Amino acid sequence: MLTVVPLDLLGDLFGNVGNISQIAFTLLFILLFFGFGQKLQMRQYMWDIDRGLRRLDVIRGQAKDLTLKTVKEIGKPTSDPMPQLNVLMEQFLITPVDMDPSGIVSKFDHLLDVHEMKFKEDVHRIAPSADPAQLNNLSNLVEASWALNTIYRIIRHFYLLGKKTNSIFIIIQLQALLPLIMQEAEAYLGAARAFAEGQPIGDGIGPLVASRLMKDKSQRKVEKDVIVAETTLEDRRIIALKAEGPGGNVGKPGDAIRSLIEENGGKVSMVVMIDAALKFEGENSGEVSEGIGAAIGGIGTERFKIEEEATKNKIPVYAVIVKESILEAITPMRKEILEAGEKVLERIKSLIVERSKPGDTIIVAGIGNTIGIGQ
Amino acid sequence: MILYIVLVLVGFYALVNLVQVGGSPISEALYFVVATLALGFVAFSLMRVRRSFALANPAPNRVFEIVKCKQCSFKQIKNFALGDYVTKTLGLCTQCNTANLFIDGIYGEPPHRK
């Protein structure tokens, strides 16, 4: 019966040549699936990567067009900013040698400072009319475009390398990672739109909570791009700090916390850090959790400074985090994350009541990008 | 592309045979299977291409502002305007007539994907 079925079909489809076709098809089948099975699979993976690469190219093109349009609108450049923008898109940072890791944090810190300063100066050159807040937003926008350009270049590199060397292992790894890479690329495009319009992003929940504590209080600037205000909460003296907004900025909270501890002669009973944290799949966005340690992302230099100063003065560091996905962290702040701000304030209050005495001095640091959030 | 054209031709050929020629029940069933598989595969691939284009151009978020008054209970939700930011003062409150309006929060709603 099993042999009759293909004969019937092939006979119906191709008439008298059915039998010959059956032999040819059987041979072709054996040849294709046993001889070229892996090649066929690789070809299929490469189609997927090729399609992904085209999408990445479209996304990076959209981000670049948006950057150019925003630079022209806000910065009012006198000449065409495209050549300088292309130079910015290809910028890189050479990390310090880590064979002898002693002192590497200060080296990193210095490099990052120089990189940021140069980046902002370059952006200012192509957007001379932008005010400081707009300049920060434009820098963030150019960085998002740079990230998309870099993702595209890396994926294209490995795709072409896999194609050139016929290495199925490079292709399989690339194909397996592609959905996550596409998700990240989409997030960056969303971030570019938010940066172009100066809208608060999910990562800004820390500065948002800090700004609520600072509301209507006298403010001063400490260290680079960090604003501090004093308030009272449950009879404790609260020193709230955040990056200076509303331009896109993360400031240097590590330096600020260090200088505030020094200012108070080490008499700080605790440091509470509020930040956005990546959630696991299945967790709800806007969920609030608390823990121990310095809640701050980035390369690690700021966290190092906070940990060092806290250890030196035996100050406990507590973290209150708001869970969100990578997409939510860099695209306009979702309602559930905004609403989590109130829950964070409640958590801080209970943490303070449980872990300190009335009259104590407490530093509350809102960590994250303060775009679209003033103080 | 050639594969898709061949599959469409095979699918239509099987479909035409199924409708017009017919044959034994086994042949009809096989024509049906061939037509469904060939045309189904093409349709699925086209849907994937469509989806990939939709992903490449995600719609922007709709962004709103929560405006509140420091003095009274006035609260308003309006569309985000360029240049606005959280804590920005906006002027006179229509309810209590004091210059205490400010932006309390800004949030975005994700686009609805079809």
mmCIF file of N, CA, C and O in Angstrom, chain A residues 197-248:
data_model
loop_
_atom_site.group_PDB
_atom_site.id
_atom_site.type_symbol
_atom_site.label_atom_id
_atom_site.label_comp_id
_atom_site.label_asym_id
_atom_site.label_seq_id
_atom_site.Cartn_x
_atom_site.Cartn_y
_atom_site.Cartn_z
ATOM 1 N N GLU A 197 12.460 63.330 21.213
ATOM 2 C CA GLU A 197 11.380 64.193 21.727
ATOM 3 C C GLU A 197 11.545 64.535 23.206
ATOM 4 O O GLU A 197 10.721 65.246 23.776
ATOM 5 N N GLY A 198 12.579 63.987 23.844
ATOM 6 C CA GLY A 198 12.842 64.287 25.258
ATOM 7 C C GLY A 198 11.808 63.692 26.197
ATOM 8 O O GLY A 198 11.431 64.308 27.199
ATOM 9 N N GLN A 199 11.340 62.480 25.889
ATOM 10 C CA GLN A 199 10.340 61.824 26.757
ATOM 11 C C GLN A 199 11.034 60.952 27.799
ATOM 12 O O GLN A 199 12.042 60.308 27.500
ATOM 13 N N PRO A 200 10.470 60.892 29.024
ATOM 14 C CA PRO A 200 11.087 60.036 30.054
ATOM 15 C C PRO A 200 11.044 58.563 29.631
ATOM 16 O O PRO A 200 10.055 58.122 29.038
ATOM 17 N N ILE A 201 12.089 57.833 29.937
ATOM 18 C CA ILE A 201 12.148 56.407 29.595
ATOM 19 C C ILE A 201 12.036 55.573 30.878
ATOM 20 O O ILE A 201 12.162 56.116 31.982
ATOM 21 N N GLY A 202 11.821 54.277 30.718
ATOM 22 C CA GLY A 202 11.641 53.389 31.876
ATOM 23 C C GLY A 202 12.799 53.435 32.854
ATOM 24 O O GLY A 202 12.604 53.329 34.067
ATOM 25 N N ASP A 203 14.005 53.642 32.331
ATOM 26 C CA ASP A 203 15.193 53.699 33.186
ATOM 27 C C ASP A 203 15.162 54.917 34.113
ATOM 28 O O ASP A 203 15.923 54.987 35.079
ATOM 29 N N GLY A 204 14.266 55.869 33.815
ATOM 30 C CA GLY A 204 14.213 57.107 34.597
ATOM 31 C C GLY A 204 13.404 57.003 35.884
ATOM 32 O O GLY A 204 13.174 58.024 36.552
ATOM 33 N N ILE A 205 12.978 55.806 36.267
ATOM 34 C CA ILE A 205 12.144 55.686 37.469
ATOM 35 C C ILE A 205 12.903 56.142 38.733
ATOM 36 O O ILE A 205 12.306 56.764 39.623
ATOM 37 N N GLY A 206 14.201 55.869 38.791
ATOM 38 C CA GLY A 206 15.012 56.305 39.950
ATOM 39 C C GLY A 206 15.006 57.826 40.084
ATOM 40 O O GLY A 206 14.604 58.375 41.129
ATOM 41 N N PRO A 207 15.429 58.556 39.012
ATOM 42 C CA PRO A 207 15.370 60.022 39.067
ATOM 43 C C PRO A 207 13.963 60.566 39.327
ATOM 44 O O PRO A 207 13.808 61.588 39.985
ATOM 45 N N LEU A 208 12.934 59.858 38.823
ATOM 46 C CA LEU A 208 11.552 60.315 39.030
ATOM 47 C C LEU A 208 11.193 60.297 40.520
ATOM 48 O O LEU A 208 10.620 61.260 41.047
ATOM 49 N N VAL A 209 11.559 59.200 41.193
ATOM 50 C CA VAL A 209 11.271 59.097 42.632
ATOM 51 C C VAL A 209 12.068 60.165 43.395
ATOM 52 O O VAL A 209 11.528 60.849 44.278
ATOM 53 N N ALA A 210 13.337 60.324 43.006
ATOM 54 C CA ALA A 210 14.175 61.342 43.669
ATOM 55 C C ALA A 210 13.593 62.739 43.452
ATOM 56 O O ALA A 210 13.580 63.567 44.373
ATOM 57 N N SER A 211 13.074 62.993 42.242
ATOM 58 C CA SER A 211 12.518 64.327 41.955
ATOM 59 C C SER A 211 11.290 64.591 42.823
ATOM 60 O O SER A 211 11.012 65.731 43.188
ATOM 61 N N ARG A 212 10.527 63.526 43.141
ATOM 62 C CA ARG A 212 9.354 63.694 44.019
ATOM 63 C C ARG A 212 9.793 64.051 45.433
ATOM 64 O O ARG A 212 9.112 64.808 46.125
ATOM 65 N N LEU A 213 10.922 63.496 45.850
ATOM 66 C CA LEU A 213 11.442 63.840 47.191
ATOM 67 C C LEU A 213 11.997 65.258 47.202
ATOM 68 O O LEU A 213 11.968 65.946 48.220
ATOM 69 N N MET A 214 12.507 65.699 46.050
ATOM 70 C CA MET A 214 13.163 67.013 45.973
ATOM 71 C C MET A 214 12.189 68.160 45.715
ATOM 72 O O MET A 214 12.589 69.324 45.772
ATOM 73 N N LYS A 215 10.947 67.810 45.374
ATOM 74 C CA LYS A 215 9.961 68.815 44.939
ATOM 75 C C LYS A 215 9.844 69.966 45.931
ATOM 76 O O LYS A 215 9.683 69.736 47.131
ATOM 77 N N ASP A 216 9.970 71.177 45.419
ATOM 78 C CA ASP A 216 9.836 72.422 46.188
ATOM 79 C C ASP A 216 10.895 72.586 47.279
ATOM 80 O O ASP A 216 10.712 73.357 48.225
ATOM 81 N N LYS A 217 11.978 71.859 47.221
ATOM 82 C CA LYS A 217 13.077 72.015 48.193
ATOM 83 C C LYS A 217 14.232 72.748 47.507
ATOM 84 O O LYS A 217 14.354 72.718 46.279
ATOM 85 N N SER A 218 15.067 73.382 48.335
ATOM 86 C CA SER A 218 16.188 74.107 47.723
ATOM 87 C C SER A 218 17.229 73.093 47.219
ATOM 88 O O SER A 218 17.538 72.117 47.902
ATOM 89 N N GLN A 219 17.680 73.354 46.015
ATOM 90 C CA GLN A 219 18.570 72.381 45.357
ATOM 91 C C GLN A 219 19.934 72.974 45.074
ATOM 92 O O GLN A 219 20.065 74.172 44.874
ATOM 93 N N ARG A 220 20.927 72.109 45.051
ATOM 94 C CA ARG A 220 22.276 72.553 44.683
ATOM 95 C C ARG A 220 22.933 71.456 43.858
ATOM 96 O O ARG A 220 22.496 70.296 43.864
ATOM 97 N N LYS A 221 24.003 71.881 43.161
ATOM 98 C CA LYS A 221 24.683 70.931 42.283
ATOM 99 C C LYS A 221 25.905 70.380 42.996
ATOM 100 O O LYS A 221 26.677 71.133 43.597
ATOM 101 N N VAL A 222 26.067 69.081 42.979
ATOM 102 C CA VAL A 222 27.315 68.489 43.493
ATOM 103 C C VAL A 222 27.929 67.640 42.391
ATOM 104 O O VAL A 222 27.229 67.003 41.641
ATOM 105 N N GLU A 223 29.222 67.645 42.349
ATOM 106 C CA GLU A 223 29.939 66.856 41.337
ATOM 107 C C GLU A 223 29.368 67.113 39.941
ATOM 108 O O GLU A 223 28.687 68.094 39.711
ATOM 109 N N LYS A 224 29.646 66.179 39.051
ATOM 110 C CA LYS A 224 29.278 66.401 37.647
ATOM 111 C C LYS A 224 27.820 66.023 37.389
ATOM 112 O O LYS A 224 27.433 64.869 37.554
ATOM 113 N N ASP A 225 27.031 67.026 37.006
ATOM 114 C CA ASP A 225 25.640 66.799 36.570
ATOM 115 C C ASP A 225 24.763 66.112 37.608
ATOM 116 O O ASP A 225 23.832 65.378 37.240
ATOM 117 N N VAL A 226 25.037 66.297 38.891
ATOM 118 C CA VAL A 226 24.183 65.691 39.921
ATOM 119 C C VAL A 226 23.588 66.790 40.792
ATOM 120 O O VAL A 226 24.301 67.689 41.234
ATOM 121 N N ILE A 227 22.267 66.709 41.009
ATOM 122 C CA ILE A 227 21.549 67.701 41.812
ATOM 123 C C ILE A 227 21.150 67.062 43.138
ATOM 124 O O ILE A 227 20.712 65.906 43.177
ATOM 125 N N VAL A 228 21.296 67.838 44.200
ATOM 126 C CA VAL A 228 21.004 67.338 45.541
ATOM 127 C C VAL A 228 20.016 68.277 46.225
ATOM 128 O O VAL A 228 20.072 69.495 46.034
ATOM 129 N N ALA A 229 19.089 67.709 47.007
ATOM 130 C CA ALA A 229 18.168 68.523 47.822
ATOM 131 C C ALA A 229 17.939 67.810 49.146
ATOM 132 O O ALA A 229 17.982 66.581 49.211
ATOM 133 N N GLU A 230 17.708 68.607 50.184
ATOM 134 C CA GLU A 230 17.473 68.016 51.510
ATOM 135 C C GLU A 230 15.999 68.083 51.864
ATOM 136 O O GLU A 230 15.328 69.067 51.588
ATOM 137 N N THR A 231 15.518 67.035 52.487
ATOM 138 C CA THR A 231 14.128 66.990 52.924
ATOM 139 C C THR A 231 14.048 66.139 54.201
ATOM 140 O O THR A 231 15.067 65.616 54.647
ATOM 141 N N THR A 232 12.864 66.029 54.766
ATOM 142 C CA THR A 232 12.713 65.145 55.929
ATOM 143 C C THR A 232 11.632 64.105 55.641
ATOM 144 O O THR A 232 10.654 64.383 54.948
ATOM 145 N N LEU A 233 11.876 62.938 56.157
ATOM 146 C CA LEU A 233 10.935 61.835 55.962
ATOM 147 C C LEU A 233 10.940 61.022 57.245
ATOM 148 O O LEU A 233 12.009 60.560 57.675
ATOM 149 N N GLU A 234 9.774 60.869 57.864
ATOM 150 C CA GLU A 234 9.665 60.111 59.123
ATOM 151 C C GLU A 234 10.706 60.586 60.150
ATOM 152 O O GLU A 234 11.377 59.767 60.785
ATOM 153 N N ASP A 235 10.881 61.911 60.252
ATOM 154 C CA ASP A 235 11.816 62.544 61.201
ATOM 155 C C ASP A 235 13.290 62.261 60.916
ATOM 156 O O ASP A 235 14.145 62.433 61.789
ATOM 157 N N ARG A 236 13.598 61.785 59.730
ATOM 158 C CA ARG A 236 14.999 61.577 59.354
ATOM 159 C C ARG A 236 15.397 62.649 58.333
ATOM 160 O O ARG A 236 14.539 63.098 57.542
ATOM 161 N N ARG A 237 16.674 63.010 58.341
ATOM 162 C CA ARG A 237 17.171 63.982 57.351
ATOM 163 C C ARG A 237 17.528 63.211 56.067
ATOM 164 O O ARG A 237 18.396 62.327 56.093
ATOM 165 N N ILE A 238 16.842 63.546 55.015
ATOM 166 C CA ILE A 238 17.053 62.830 53.743
ATOM 167 C C ILE A 238 17.822 63.732 52.783
ATOM 168 O O ILE A 238 17.428 64.877 52.543
ATOM 169 N N ILE A 239 18.911 63.197 52.234
ATOM 170 C CA ILE A 239 19.613 63.916 51.163
ATOM 171 C C ILE A 239 19.301 63.153 49.875
ATOM 172 O O ILE A 239 19.779 62.032 49.671
ATOM 173 N N ALA A 240 18.438 63.765 49.063
ATOM 174 C CA ALA A 240 18.040 63.094 47.809
ATOM 175 C C ALA A 240 18.908 63.611 46.673
ATOM 176 O O ALA A 240 19.230 64.794 46.614
ATOM 177 N N LEU A 241 19.292 62.713 45.804
ATOM 178 C CA LEU A 241 20.100 63.144 44.652
ATOM 179 C C LEU A 241 19.653 62.446 43.372
ATOM 180 O O LEU A 241 19.131 61.338 43.395
ATOM 181 N N LYS A 242 19.852 63.139 42.285
ATOM 182 C CA LYS A 242 19.555 62.602 40.957
ATOM 183 C C LYS A 242 20.398 63.339 39.920
ATOM 184 O O LYS A 242 20.940 64.414 40.213
ATOM 185 N N ALA A 243 20.492 62.770 38.722
ATOM 186 C CA ALA A 243 21.203 63.458 37.637
ATOM 187 C C ALA A 243 20.414 64.701 37.240
ATOM 188 O O ALA A 243 19.195 64.732 37.364
ATOM 189 N N GLU A 244 21.124 65.698 36.772
ATOM 190 C CA GLU A 244 20.479 66.965 36.432
ATOM 191 C C GLU A 244 19.634 66.821 35.150
ATOM 192 O O GLU A 244 20.147 66.438 34.101
ATOM 193 N N GLY A 245 18.341 67.071 35.279
ATOM 194 C CA GLY A 245 17.445 66.977 34.126
ATOM 195 C C GLY A 245 16.976 68.353 33.694
ATOM 196 O O GLY A 245 17.386 69.360 34.272
ATOM 197 N N PRO A 246 16.132 68.420 32.706
ATOM 198 C CA PRO A 246 15.438 67.317 32.046
ATOM 199 C C PRO A 246 16.155 66.742 30.820
ATOM 200 O O PRO A 246 15.575 65.929 30.105
ATOM 201 N N GLY A 247 17.383 67.125 30.593
ATOM 202 C CA GLY A 247 18.115 66.550 29.452
ATOM 203 C C GLY A 247 18.534 65.119 29.751
ATOM 204 O O GLY A 247 18.638 64.739 30.915
ATOM 205 N N GLY A 248 18.777 64.336 28.746
ATOM 206 C CA GLY A 248 19.204 62.943 28.928
ATOM 207 C C GLY A 248 20.572 62.865 29.564
ATOM 208 O O GLY A 248 21.564 63.295 28.983
#
